Amino acid sequence: MESEDIAKLRISIRNYIERHHFEAAEFWGDKVVSVTGGAATDVYWLAQTLLHTRQYHRACLLINKYNLTSNGSLCYLAALCHFKMREHERALDLLESSAWPSAGDASNGKTSSNAGGFTNQVPELDDIISLECSRQVLRAQIYESIDNSNLATECYQAALKADPLCYDALKALTDHHMLTIKEKKELHDSLPISVHCKTEALRDLVHVSYDTKISKGSVVVLDSDSCDMQIDNLPAHLSCLSDNLDVLAAQAERFYYKCHFVPCFQLTKRVLEEDPYHTDCLPIHIACLIELQQPNTLFLLAHKLVDLYPELALSWFAVGCYYYLIGKNEPARRYLSKAASINKVFGPAWIAFAHSFAAEKEHDQASAAYFKAANLMKGSHLPLLYIGMEYNLSNNNKFAQNFFEKAIEMAPDDPFVLHELGVVNFNNQQYEAAEGYFMQAMDVIQNLYVEANDYYNIPAKWTALYNNLAHTLRKLGKIQLALQYHSQAVMLSPSEAICHTGMALCHALLGEHEAAVDALHVSLSLQRDQTVATTLLTLLMERMAATQTVFPEVSFTEDLAPNLLSHEAFPPPSPPLLPQPADMECGTETTEVDQACNITTQIGVNLAMPISADLSMPIGADNSPPIAADLAMPISADMSMPVGADLSMPIDAEVSLLGDAERSPQMDADGSLQMDANRSPQMDGNLQMDSNLTVQTDPEQSLHSLEDMVMDDDSD
């Protein structure tokens, strides 16, 4: 047969493949292979056709029949077919064989021996992605499939260093939370972008595109200059990217992790109007719907996703999040389990799964699911944060602090972790340490909002941070400063009764009786069943009635008996209530007021991470990160030991647990939903009273030790 005829058939075969006429390509490809006696070029295109039609066994047999596994491209194709057939060991043997071209040869476009002019006719992978890069990506995918995340991470990094334009590797590293924030920054700086990108415009494009992924899952952007460049102040030659959907999705994720859920939702809605199934935007959008309590919208979205993409884990994740949002945790776990079975490395599904147990106060089962998420998302701090919170809710402050410290090592500037460290130190009565952590978190908030001229848009999720800092300062005797932070908490959440009660207590300690009574009236109008507010109001009213005259400046006319009432009948007013010395040691005495009232500083995370997370809390986890998350973490306890459940069991396995927790998921807004789902680290204070204790109501009872009425209880 003439060479011209063979060349014409080869061109036709490639055209058929490009147009997805695979049957025609297979038919004529088989004939050409027979005519040429198994030339590598023709075997390659026929094997590609069989791969497209999922005939993996036939493709492998074809390559082995002509003994072409020594050729780099055909060896890669054979390994890919074995991977598709889940023959992982055979695939690894092919990828690590001695006949495989070296990284240097691959980067230079060289391949091993070939028959039939292979290098001249087969499109070598160098033009788009180097052969070595493809090999490393496939190795990483195989290692992920056999649950070897450490080797998978190394292979993905090697792929990026071989070819910085290999987005598959970067996406896997970020979406699967394989690297910590610091490690992602180091990887980004080490990429040979300038070597592979010769022009400044191309280098800027790569930097801008990758910066949006590197900062994924972080409340605090690593590099403010880079952040400005990536979204807010794009270079002139890249201004066309301002409306790019990936860039808008990255900006929405930044809003999510800053707890600006309304502008985040507006951006995700804009993206989905143009591309209703944008895979990077959907996890953030789902997390926002949870945070904004929009079950109807989430139901419609989940229904569409399941109808169109039933094979995607994200579709069933959306269904599970819907049931979680409406409070039906059992069906939520069933669908989240299905999502995890479809994609074994989909961490947000485990975060949301754990949130469903936490919502039912099942601490052991929630901890077991968080441990599984931590094993999958080794670069995310959100599972560690949630594990610590579960221990904190179980009154195990020591373990809680260990996990919080591990989380802060991975995310040193995360205000949610700093806040939880402050809470656990407060519970341990280490008030100075608690103040330090709360102040660090406050500094981060200042950098995020105040310096960005966004002070008046600080989200209400940070109310608990202000409130808990005020409680800590009061414990340290800094009453005036505590009052200021309580006032700021009231500004953030005017409808939070506990903030007004905290203000009232500070006013009472400063001797400002009328202001305290006014604040208590506001508090009780918002929440009538506050025992502490009721008790404090009663004590203040009795004290004021006993120490103040009813008519202090009465003058009587001659028509009234001049001596009917005498000023001497009323005792002089007593000194102001509790003139606290600056160096007062709080909590050193116990009075009946101490026994009567008990104020608990409640700190929760409503972040999903990331949701899951929180997003659990995302900010997830609630204030936790979107399932957030996206919500990406080492572990201080023995991670190999299951907590209340066998982690090798399916996600929907039944385990019995104790506890009580109340959180919404944060998502690794990634799904990088820190899901994230609706449990972002959110905090809220709570004032409670021990109802079993009695209160003396003697009007002469001194309230000098009123400050000690606030007793420490564990965070809810």
mmCIF file with all atom_site columns, C-alpha atoms in Angstrom, residues 146 174 214 334 660:
data_model
loop_
_atom_site.group_PDB
_atom_site.id
_atom_site.type_symbol
_atom_site.label_atom_id
_atom_site.label_alt_id
_atom_site.label_comp_id
_atom_site.label_asym_id
_atom_site.label_entity_id
_atom_site.label_seq_id
_atom_site.pdbx_PDB_ins_code
_atom_site.Cartn_x
_atom_site.Cartn_y
_atom_site.Cartn_z
_atom_site.occupancy
_atom_site.B_iso_or_equiv
_atom_site.pdbx_formal_charge
_atom_site.auth_seq_id
_atom_site.auth_comp_id
_atom_site.auth_asym_id
_atom_site.auth_atom_id
_atom_site.pdbx_PDB_model_num
ATOM 1 C CA . ILE A 1 146 ? -4.330  3.517  47.805 1.00 0.00 ? 146 ILE A CA 1
ATOM 2 C CA . THR A 1 174 ? -5.147  22.794 47.019 1.00 0.00 ? 174 THR A CA 1
ATOM 3 C CA . ILE A 1 214 ? -2.526  29.322 46.789 1.00 0.00 ? 214 ILE A CA 1
ATOM 4 C CA . ARG A 1 334 ? -26.908 9.153  54.254 1.00 0.00 ? 334 ARG A CA 1
ATOM 5 C CA . ASP A 1 660 ? -23.358 18.451 73.250 1.00 0.00 ? 660 ASP A CA 1
#
